Short mmCIF file of C-alpha atoms and ligand atoms in Angstrom, two decimals:
data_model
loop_
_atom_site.label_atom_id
_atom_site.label_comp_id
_atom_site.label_asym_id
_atom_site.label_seq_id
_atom_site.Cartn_x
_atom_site.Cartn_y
_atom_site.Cartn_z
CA UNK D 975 30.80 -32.64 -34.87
CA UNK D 976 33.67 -33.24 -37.57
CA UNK D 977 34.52 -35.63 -40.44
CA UNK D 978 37.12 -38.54 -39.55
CA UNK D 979 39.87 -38.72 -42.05
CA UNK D 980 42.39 -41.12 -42.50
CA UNK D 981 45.26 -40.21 -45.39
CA UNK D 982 48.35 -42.72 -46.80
CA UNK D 983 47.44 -44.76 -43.47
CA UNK D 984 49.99 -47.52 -43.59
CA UNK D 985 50.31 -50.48 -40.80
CA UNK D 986 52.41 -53.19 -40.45
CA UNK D 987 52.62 -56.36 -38.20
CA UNK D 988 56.04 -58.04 -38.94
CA UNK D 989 55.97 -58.57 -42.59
CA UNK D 990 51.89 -58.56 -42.35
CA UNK D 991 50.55 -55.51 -43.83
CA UNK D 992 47.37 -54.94 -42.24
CA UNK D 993 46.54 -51.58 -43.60
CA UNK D 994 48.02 -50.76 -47.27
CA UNK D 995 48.10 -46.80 -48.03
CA UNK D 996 44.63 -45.90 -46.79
CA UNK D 997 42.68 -43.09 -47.28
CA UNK D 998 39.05 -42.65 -46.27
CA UNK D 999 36.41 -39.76 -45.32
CA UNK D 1000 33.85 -40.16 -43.26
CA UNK D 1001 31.08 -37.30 -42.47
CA UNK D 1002 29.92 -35.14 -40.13
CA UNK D 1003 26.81 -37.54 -38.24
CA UNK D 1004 27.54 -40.12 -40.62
CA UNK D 1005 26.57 -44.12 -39.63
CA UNK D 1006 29.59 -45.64 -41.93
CA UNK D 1007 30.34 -49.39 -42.19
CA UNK D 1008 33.68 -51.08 -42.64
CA UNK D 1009 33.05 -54.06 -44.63
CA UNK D 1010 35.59 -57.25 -45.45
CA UNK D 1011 36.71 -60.67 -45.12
CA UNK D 1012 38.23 -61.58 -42.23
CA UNK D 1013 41.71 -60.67 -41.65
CA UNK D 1014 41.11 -57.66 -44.22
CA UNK D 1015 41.61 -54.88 -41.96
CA UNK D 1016 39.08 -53.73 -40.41
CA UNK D 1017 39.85 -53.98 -36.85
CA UNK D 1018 43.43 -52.21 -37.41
CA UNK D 1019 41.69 -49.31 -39.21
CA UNK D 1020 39.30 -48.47 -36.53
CA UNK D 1021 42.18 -49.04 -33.99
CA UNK D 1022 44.55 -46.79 -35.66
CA UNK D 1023 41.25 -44.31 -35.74
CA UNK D 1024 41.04 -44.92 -31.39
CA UNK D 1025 44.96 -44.30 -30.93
CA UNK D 1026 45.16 -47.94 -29.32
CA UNK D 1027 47.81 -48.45 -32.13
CA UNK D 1028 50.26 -46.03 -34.06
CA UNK D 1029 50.61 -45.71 -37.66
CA UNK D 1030 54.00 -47.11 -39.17
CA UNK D 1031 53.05 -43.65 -41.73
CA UNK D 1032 50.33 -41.54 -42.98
CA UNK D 1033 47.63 -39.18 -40.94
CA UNK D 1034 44.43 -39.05 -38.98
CA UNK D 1035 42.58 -36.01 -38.71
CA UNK D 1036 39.08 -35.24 -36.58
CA UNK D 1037 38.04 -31.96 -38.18
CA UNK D 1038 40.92 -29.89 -38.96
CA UNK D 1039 42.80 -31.54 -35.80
CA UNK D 1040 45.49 -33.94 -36.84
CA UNK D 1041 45.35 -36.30 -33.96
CA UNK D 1042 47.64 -39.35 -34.24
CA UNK D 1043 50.27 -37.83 -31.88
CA UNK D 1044 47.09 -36.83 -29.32
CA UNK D 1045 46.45 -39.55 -26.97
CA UNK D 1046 43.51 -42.03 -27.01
CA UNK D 1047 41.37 -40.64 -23.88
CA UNK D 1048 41.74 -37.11 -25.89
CA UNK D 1049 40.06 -37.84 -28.83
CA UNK D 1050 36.62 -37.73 -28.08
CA UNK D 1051 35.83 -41.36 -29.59
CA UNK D 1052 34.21 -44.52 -27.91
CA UNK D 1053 35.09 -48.09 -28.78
CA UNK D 1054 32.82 -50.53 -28.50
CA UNK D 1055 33.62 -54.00 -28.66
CA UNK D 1056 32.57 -57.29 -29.48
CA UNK D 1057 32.06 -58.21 -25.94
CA UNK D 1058 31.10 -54.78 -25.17
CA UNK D 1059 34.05 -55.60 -22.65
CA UNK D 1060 31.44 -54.21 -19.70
CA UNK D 1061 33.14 -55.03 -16.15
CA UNK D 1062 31.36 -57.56 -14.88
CA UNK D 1063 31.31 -56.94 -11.24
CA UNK D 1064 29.82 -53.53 -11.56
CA UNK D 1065 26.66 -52.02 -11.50
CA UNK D 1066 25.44 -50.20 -14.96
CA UNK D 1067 25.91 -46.94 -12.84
CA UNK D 1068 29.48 -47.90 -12.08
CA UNK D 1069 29.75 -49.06 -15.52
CA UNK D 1070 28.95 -45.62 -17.24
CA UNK D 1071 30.56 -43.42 -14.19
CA UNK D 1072 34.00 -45.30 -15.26
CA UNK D 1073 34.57 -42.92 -17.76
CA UNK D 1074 34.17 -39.36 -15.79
CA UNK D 1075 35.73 -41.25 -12.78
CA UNK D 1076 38.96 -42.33 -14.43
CA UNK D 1077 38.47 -38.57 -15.84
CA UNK D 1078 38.68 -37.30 -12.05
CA UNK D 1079 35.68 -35.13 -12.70
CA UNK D 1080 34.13 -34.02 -9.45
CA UNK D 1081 31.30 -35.68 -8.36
CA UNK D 1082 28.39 -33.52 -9.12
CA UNK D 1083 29.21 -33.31 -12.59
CA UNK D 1084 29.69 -37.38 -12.90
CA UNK D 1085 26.48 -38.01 -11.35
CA UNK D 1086 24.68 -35.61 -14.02
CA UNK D 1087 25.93 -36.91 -17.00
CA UNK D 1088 25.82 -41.07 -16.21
CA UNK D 1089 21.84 -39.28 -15.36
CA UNK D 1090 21.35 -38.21 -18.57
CA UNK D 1091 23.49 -40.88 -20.78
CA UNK D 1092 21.20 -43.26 -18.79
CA UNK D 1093 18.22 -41.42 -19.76
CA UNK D 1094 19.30 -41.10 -23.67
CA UNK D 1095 20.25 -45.06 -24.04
CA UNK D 1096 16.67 -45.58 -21.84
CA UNK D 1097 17.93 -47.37 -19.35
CA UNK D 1098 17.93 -45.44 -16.43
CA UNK D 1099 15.63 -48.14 -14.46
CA UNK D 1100 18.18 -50.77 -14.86
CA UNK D 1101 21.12 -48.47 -13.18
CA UNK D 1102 21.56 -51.01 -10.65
CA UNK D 1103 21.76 -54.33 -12.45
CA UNK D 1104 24.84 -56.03 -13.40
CA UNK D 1105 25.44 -56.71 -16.63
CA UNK D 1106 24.44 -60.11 -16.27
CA UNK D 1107 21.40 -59.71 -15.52
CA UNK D 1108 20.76 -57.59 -18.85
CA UNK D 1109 19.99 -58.70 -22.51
CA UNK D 1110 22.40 -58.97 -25.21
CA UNK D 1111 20.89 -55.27 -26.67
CA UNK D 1112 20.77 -54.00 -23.38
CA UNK D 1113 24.78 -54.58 -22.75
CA UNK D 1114 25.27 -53.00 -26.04
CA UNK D 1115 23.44 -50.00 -24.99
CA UNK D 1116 25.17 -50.14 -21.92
CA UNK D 1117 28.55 -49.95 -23.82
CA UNK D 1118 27.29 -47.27 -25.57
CA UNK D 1119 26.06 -45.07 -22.99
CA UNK D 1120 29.66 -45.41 -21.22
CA UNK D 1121 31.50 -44.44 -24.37
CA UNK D 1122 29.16 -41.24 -24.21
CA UNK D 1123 29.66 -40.47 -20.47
CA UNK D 1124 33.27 -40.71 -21.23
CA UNK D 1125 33.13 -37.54 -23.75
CA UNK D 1126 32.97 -39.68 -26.97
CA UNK D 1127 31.51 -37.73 -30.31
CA UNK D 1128 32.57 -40.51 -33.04
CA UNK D 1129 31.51 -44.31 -31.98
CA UNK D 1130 33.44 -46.79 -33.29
CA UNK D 1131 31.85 -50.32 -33.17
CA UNK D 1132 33.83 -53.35 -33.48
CA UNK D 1133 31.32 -55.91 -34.65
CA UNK D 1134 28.97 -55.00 -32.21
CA UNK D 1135 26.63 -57.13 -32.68
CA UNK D 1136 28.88 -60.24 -33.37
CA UNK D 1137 28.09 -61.96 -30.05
CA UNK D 1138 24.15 -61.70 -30.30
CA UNK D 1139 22.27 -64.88 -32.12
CA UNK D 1140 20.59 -64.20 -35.25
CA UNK D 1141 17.38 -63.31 -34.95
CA UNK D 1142 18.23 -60.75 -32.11
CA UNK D 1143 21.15 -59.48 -34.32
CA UNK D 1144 18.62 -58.87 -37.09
CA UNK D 1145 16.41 -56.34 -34.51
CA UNK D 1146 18.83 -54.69 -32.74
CA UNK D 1147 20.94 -53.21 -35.92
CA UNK D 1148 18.44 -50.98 -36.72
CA UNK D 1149 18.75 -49.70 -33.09
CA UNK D 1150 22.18 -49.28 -33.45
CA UNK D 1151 22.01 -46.84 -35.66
CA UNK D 1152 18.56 -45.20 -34.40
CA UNK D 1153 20.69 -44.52 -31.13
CA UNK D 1154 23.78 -43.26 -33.39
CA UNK D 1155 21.50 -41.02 -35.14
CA UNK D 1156 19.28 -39.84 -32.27
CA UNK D 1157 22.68 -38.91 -30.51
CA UNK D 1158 23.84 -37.22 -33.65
CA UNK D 1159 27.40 -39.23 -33.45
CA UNK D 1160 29.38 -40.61 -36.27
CA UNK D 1161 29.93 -43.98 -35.88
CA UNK D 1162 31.86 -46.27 -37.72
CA UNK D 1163 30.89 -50.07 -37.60
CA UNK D 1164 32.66 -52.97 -38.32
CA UNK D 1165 31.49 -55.94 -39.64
CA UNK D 1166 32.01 -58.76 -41.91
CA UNK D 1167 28.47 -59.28 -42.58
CA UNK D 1168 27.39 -57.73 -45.61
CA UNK D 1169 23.25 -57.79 -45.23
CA UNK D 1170 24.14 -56.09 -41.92
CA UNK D 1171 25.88 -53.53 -43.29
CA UNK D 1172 23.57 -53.02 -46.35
CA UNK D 1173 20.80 -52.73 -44.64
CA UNK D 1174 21.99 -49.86 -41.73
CA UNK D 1175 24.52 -47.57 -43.19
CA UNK D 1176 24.57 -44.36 -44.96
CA UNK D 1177 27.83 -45.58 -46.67
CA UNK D 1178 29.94 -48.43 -46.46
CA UNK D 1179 33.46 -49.35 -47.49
CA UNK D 1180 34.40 -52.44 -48.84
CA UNK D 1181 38.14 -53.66 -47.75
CA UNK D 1182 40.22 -56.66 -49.15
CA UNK D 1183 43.51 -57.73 -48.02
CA UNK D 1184 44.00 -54.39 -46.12
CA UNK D 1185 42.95 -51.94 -48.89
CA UNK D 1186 39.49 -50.40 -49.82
CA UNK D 1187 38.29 -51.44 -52.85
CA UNK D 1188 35.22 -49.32 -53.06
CA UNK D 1189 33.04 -46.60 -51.12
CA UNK D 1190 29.73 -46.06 -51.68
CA UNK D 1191 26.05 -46.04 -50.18
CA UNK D 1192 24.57 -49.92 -50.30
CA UNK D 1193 22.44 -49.30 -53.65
CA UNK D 1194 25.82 -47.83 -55.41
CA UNK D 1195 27.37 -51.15 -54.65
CA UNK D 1196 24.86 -52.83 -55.59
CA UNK D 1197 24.22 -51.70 -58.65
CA UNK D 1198 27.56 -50.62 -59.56
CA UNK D 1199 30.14 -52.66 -58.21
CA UNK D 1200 33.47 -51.63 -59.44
CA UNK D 1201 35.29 -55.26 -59.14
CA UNK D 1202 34.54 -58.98 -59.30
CA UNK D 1203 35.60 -58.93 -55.50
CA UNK D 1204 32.89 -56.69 -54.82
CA UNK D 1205 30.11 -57.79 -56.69
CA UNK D 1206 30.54 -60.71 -55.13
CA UNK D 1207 30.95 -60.13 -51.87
CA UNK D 1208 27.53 -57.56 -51.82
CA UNK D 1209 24.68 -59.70 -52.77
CA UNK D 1210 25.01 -62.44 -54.99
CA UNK D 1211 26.34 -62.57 -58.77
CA UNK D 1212 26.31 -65.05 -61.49
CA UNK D 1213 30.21 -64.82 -63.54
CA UNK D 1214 29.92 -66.30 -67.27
CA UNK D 1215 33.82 -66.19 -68.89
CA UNK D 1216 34.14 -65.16 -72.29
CA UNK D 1217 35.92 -63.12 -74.85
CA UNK D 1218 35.46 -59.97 -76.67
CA UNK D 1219 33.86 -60.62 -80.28
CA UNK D 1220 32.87 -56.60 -80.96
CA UNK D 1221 33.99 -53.66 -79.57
CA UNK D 1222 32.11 -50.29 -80.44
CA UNK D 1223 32.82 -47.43 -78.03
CA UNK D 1224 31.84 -48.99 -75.10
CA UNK D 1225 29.20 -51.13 -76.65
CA UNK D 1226 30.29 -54.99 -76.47
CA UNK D 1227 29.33 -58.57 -78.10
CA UNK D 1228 30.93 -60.99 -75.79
CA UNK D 1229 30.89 -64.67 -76.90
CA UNK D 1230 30.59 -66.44 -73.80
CA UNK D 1231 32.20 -70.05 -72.84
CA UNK D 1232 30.13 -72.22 -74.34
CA UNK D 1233 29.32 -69.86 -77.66
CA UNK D 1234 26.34 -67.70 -76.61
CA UNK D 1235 26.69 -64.24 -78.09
CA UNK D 1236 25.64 -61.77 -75.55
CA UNK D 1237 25.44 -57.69 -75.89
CA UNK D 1238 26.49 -55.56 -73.29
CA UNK D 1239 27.99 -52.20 -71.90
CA UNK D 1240 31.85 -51.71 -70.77
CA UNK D 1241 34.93 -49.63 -71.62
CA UNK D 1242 38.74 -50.22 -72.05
CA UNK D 1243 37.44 -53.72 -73.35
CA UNK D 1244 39.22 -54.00 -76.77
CA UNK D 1245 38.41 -57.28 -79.23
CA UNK D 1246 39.60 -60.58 -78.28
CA UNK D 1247 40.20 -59.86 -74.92
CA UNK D 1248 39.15 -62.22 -72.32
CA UNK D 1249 36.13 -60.77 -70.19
CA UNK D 1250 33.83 -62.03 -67.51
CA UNK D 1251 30.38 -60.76 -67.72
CA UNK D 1252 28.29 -60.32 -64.36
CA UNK D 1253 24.99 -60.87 -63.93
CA UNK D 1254 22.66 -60.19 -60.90
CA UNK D 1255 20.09 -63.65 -60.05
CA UNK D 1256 17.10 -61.71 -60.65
CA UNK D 1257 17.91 -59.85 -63.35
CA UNK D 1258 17.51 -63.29 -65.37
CA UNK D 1259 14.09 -64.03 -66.96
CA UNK D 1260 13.01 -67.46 -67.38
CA UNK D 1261 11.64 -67.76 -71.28
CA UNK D 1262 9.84 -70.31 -73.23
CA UNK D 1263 12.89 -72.53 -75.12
CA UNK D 1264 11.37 -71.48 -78.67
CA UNK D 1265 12.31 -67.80 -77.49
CA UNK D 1266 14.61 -65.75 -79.34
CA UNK D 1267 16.04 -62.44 -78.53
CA UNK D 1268 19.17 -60.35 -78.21
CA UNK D 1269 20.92 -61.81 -74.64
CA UNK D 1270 19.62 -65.52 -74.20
CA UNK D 1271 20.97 -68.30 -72.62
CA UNK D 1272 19.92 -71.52 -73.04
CA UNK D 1273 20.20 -74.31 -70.47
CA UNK D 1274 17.99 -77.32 -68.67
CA UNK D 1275 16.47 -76.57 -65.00
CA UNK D 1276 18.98 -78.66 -62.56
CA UNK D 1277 17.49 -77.43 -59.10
CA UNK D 1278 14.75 -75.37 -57.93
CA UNK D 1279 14.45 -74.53 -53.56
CA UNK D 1280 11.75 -72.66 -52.29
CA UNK D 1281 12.80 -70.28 -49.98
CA UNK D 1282 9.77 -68.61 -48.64
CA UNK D 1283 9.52 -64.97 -49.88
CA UNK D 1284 11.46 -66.07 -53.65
CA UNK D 1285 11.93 -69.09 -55.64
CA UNK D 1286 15.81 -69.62 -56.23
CA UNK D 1287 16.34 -71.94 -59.38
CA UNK D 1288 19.75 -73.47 -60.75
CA UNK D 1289 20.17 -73.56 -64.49
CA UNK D 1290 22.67 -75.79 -66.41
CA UNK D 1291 23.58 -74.34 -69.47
CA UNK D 1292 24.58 -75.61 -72.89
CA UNK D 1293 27.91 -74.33 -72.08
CA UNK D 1294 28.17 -76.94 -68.99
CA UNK D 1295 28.77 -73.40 -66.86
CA UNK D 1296 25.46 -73.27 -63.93
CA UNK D 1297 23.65 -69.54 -62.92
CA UNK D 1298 21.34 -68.98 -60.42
CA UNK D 1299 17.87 -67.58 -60.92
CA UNK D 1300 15.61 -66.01 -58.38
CA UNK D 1301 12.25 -65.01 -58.78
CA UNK D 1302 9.03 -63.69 -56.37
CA UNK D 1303 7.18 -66.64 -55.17
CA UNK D 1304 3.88 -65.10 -56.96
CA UNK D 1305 5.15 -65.67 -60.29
CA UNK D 1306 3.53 -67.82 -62.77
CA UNK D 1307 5.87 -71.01 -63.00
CA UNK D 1308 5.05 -73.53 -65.51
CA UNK D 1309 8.25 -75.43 -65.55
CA UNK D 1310 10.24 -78.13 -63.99
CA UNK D 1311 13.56 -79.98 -62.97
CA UNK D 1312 14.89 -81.31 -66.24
CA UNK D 1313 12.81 -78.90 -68.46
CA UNK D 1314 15.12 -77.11 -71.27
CA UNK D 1315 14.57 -73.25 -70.92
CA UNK D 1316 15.76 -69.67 -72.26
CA UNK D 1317 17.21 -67.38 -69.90
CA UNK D 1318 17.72 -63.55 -70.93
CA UNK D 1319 18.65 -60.20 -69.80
CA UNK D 1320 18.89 -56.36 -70.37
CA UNK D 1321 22.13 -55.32 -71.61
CA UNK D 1322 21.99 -52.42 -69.49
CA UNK D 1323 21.84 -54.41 -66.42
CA UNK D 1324 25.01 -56.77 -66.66
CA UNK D 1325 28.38 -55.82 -65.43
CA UNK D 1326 31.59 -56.51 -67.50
CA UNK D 1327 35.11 -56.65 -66.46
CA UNK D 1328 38.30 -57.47 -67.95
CA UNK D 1329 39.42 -61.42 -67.18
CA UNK D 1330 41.36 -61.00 -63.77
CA UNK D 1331 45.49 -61.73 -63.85
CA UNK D 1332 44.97 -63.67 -60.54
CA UNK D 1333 42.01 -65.99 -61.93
CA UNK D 1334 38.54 -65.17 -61.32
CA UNK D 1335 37.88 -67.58 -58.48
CA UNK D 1336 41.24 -65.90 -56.51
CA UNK D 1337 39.94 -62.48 -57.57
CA UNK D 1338 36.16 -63.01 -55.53
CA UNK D 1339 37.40 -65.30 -53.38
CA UNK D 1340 37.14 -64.18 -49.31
N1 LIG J 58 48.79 -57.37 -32.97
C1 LIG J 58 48.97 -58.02 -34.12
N2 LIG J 58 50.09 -58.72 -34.35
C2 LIG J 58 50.31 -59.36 -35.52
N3 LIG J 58 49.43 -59.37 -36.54
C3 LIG J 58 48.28 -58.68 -36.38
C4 LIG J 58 47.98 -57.99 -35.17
N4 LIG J 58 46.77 -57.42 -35.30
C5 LIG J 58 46.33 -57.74 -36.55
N5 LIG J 58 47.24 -58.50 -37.19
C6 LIG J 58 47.11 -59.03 -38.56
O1 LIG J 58 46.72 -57.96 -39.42
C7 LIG J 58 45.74 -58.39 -40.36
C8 LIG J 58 44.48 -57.55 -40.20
O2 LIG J 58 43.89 -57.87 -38.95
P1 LIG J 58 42.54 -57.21 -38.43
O3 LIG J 58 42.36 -57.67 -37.02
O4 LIG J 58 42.58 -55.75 -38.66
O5 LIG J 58 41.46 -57.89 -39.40
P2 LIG J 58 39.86 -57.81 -39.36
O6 LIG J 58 39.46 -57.29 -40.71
O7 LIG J 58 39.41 -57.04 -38.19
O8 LIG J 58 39.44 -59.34 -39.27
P3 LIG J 58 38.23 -60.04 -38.44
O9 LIG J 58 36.99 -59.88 -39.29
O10 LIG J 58 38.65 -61.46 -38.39
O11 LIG J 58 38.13 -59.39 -37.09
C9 LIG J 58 45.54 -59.87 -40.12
O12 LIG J 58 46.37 -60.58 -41.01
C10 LIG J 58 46.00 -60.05 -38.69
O13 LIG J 58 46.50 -61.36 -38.48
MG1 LIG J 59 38.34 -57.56 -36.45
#
């Protein structure tokens, strides 16, 4: 089965512009997520991909085959949506045999592959129910299995698990893409939910106000975000402001807001410009207040929440500026609210980027 590639892909909406010069690989078998705010995109992009809308300019290509002048029912893909959109007053049979009907294939054949589409999704014992009378994952293997009776190679999933509460969201992602990779499909998901998206795809793509702004598997975002959008947006960051005092081929003293001199790592930072240095919650260590060392930050314990598996604590700084801590339950505490403590990190493990035009709360803002 072949890559989906989008190139230049522009789309407009009046003077909206949805989808801003585009370009985007996904592989062969891949499970890929489209990841943004809402409003960023990501619907139009995976629409564009289905031929339910047409490009104002650029090109779509499955394998070699450019298809954005081949129509929709031709391009071997399956949309899923939201509601799974299953008709309501039809069996799951009739559901799945919508595809090859509409199709006009001739019986025999119809009947043989809503058999074994049944059989892959495993629900061939519920081929008489109506979709009310299924659960939430069910339905969404139902709308599956009729995207695959209908010829479809590349799934695209429209927040496919948006409708589902919480807890049943949480189980069924991981069948989402179990089914995906069973089937050996591509599929392309959808969502604005970024610990859904970490936690199921090979790759994901971050969007923001219809662009990407970065491609990579969930631990290369993670550990290397390449904005203040996204290392925001994936996980959770503490941003300290401050100003170039050194710069040594890459190798930085920022003085932060406040006065703290910190060391760190970044290039095309030149002296006195402003920065804002990013630093991951549990990268922090909590130190003793006589403790001295290279990186430290010194502040008075404002909050601390237990939250079952970690310990997430809220530190006031000197500087008046407040970062978030979070540590393993386990570890040995032996402060409290109101104590004074030292906070410090690895050099290596902060993230610095040049003060944003915008403003750094409209830069990470969603
Ligand atoms: N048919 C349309 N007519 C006018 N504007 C549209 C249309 N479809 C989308 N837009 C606009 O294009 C932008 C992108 O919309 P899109 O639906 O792709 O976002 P999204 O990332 O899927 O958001 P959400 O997470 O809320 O579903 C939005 O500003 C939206 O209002
Ligand atoms: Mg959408």
């Amino acid at each position: 089965m072949p890559d989906v590639r989008v190139v230049n892909l522009t789309k407009k909406f009046g003077d909206i512009v949805a989808l801003d010069n585009v370009n985007l690989t996904v592989h062969d078998k891949e499970y890929f997520s489209l990841l943004g705010p809402s409003g960023c995109g990501k619907t139009t992009l995976l629409k564009l991909i289905a031929g339910l809308i047409e490009p104002d300019s650029g090109e779509i290509y499955i394998g070699d085959k450019r298809v954005d002048n081949v129509p929709p029912e031709d391009r071997e893909i399956g949309f899923v949506f939201q509601t799974f959109a299953l008709f309501p007053h039809m069996t799951v049979w009739e559901n799945v045999n919508y595809g090859p009907k509409v199709k006009n294939f001739d019986e025999k054949e119809s009947e043989t592959i809503v058999h074994e589409v049944l059989e892959l999704v495993k629900l061939h014992e519920r081929l008489g129910a109506y979709p009310n009378e299924l659960s939430g994952g069910m339905m969404q293997r139902i709308a599956v299995a009729r995207a695959l009776a209908a010829g479809a190679k590349i799934l695209l999933l429209d927040e496919p698990l948006g409708q589902l509460d919480a807890k049943v969201r949480n189980e069924i992602r991981y069948e989402m893409r179990k089914m995906a990779k069973d089937l050996n499909l591509t599929a392309i998901h959808v969502t604005h939910d970024q610990s859904e998206a970490m936690s199921i795809s090979d790759r994901i793509a971050v969007m923001k106000k219809g662009k990407i702004v970065q491609v990579g598997t969930p631990q290369e975002l993670y550990m290397n975000p390449a904005s203040l959008f996204v290392a925001n947006f994936i996980g959770e960051s503490n941003f300290l402001e401050g100003s170039v005092a050194e710069a040594n081929n890459g190798e930085l003293v920022i003085e932060l807001r406040g006065g703290a001199k910190v060391h760190a790592f970044g290039k095309g930072l030149a002296r006195d410009e402003r920065a804002v240095v990013v630093i991951r919650p549990e990268v922090l260590t909590v130190e003793k207040p006589s403790y001295r060392g290279k990186n430290v930050l010194r502040g008075v314990v404002e909050k601390i929440s237990f939250e079952g598996t970690f310990i997430r604590y809220v530190i006031r700084l000197e500087s008046e500026d407040f970062v978030i801590v979070i540590k393993p339950s386990l570890t040995e505490r032996w402060f409290d609210i109101g104590d004074s403590i030292t906070l410090s990190f690895e050099s290596e493990k902060a993230h610095i980027f040049a003060y944003p035009e915008a403003g750094l709360m409209e830069e990470i803002s969603v």
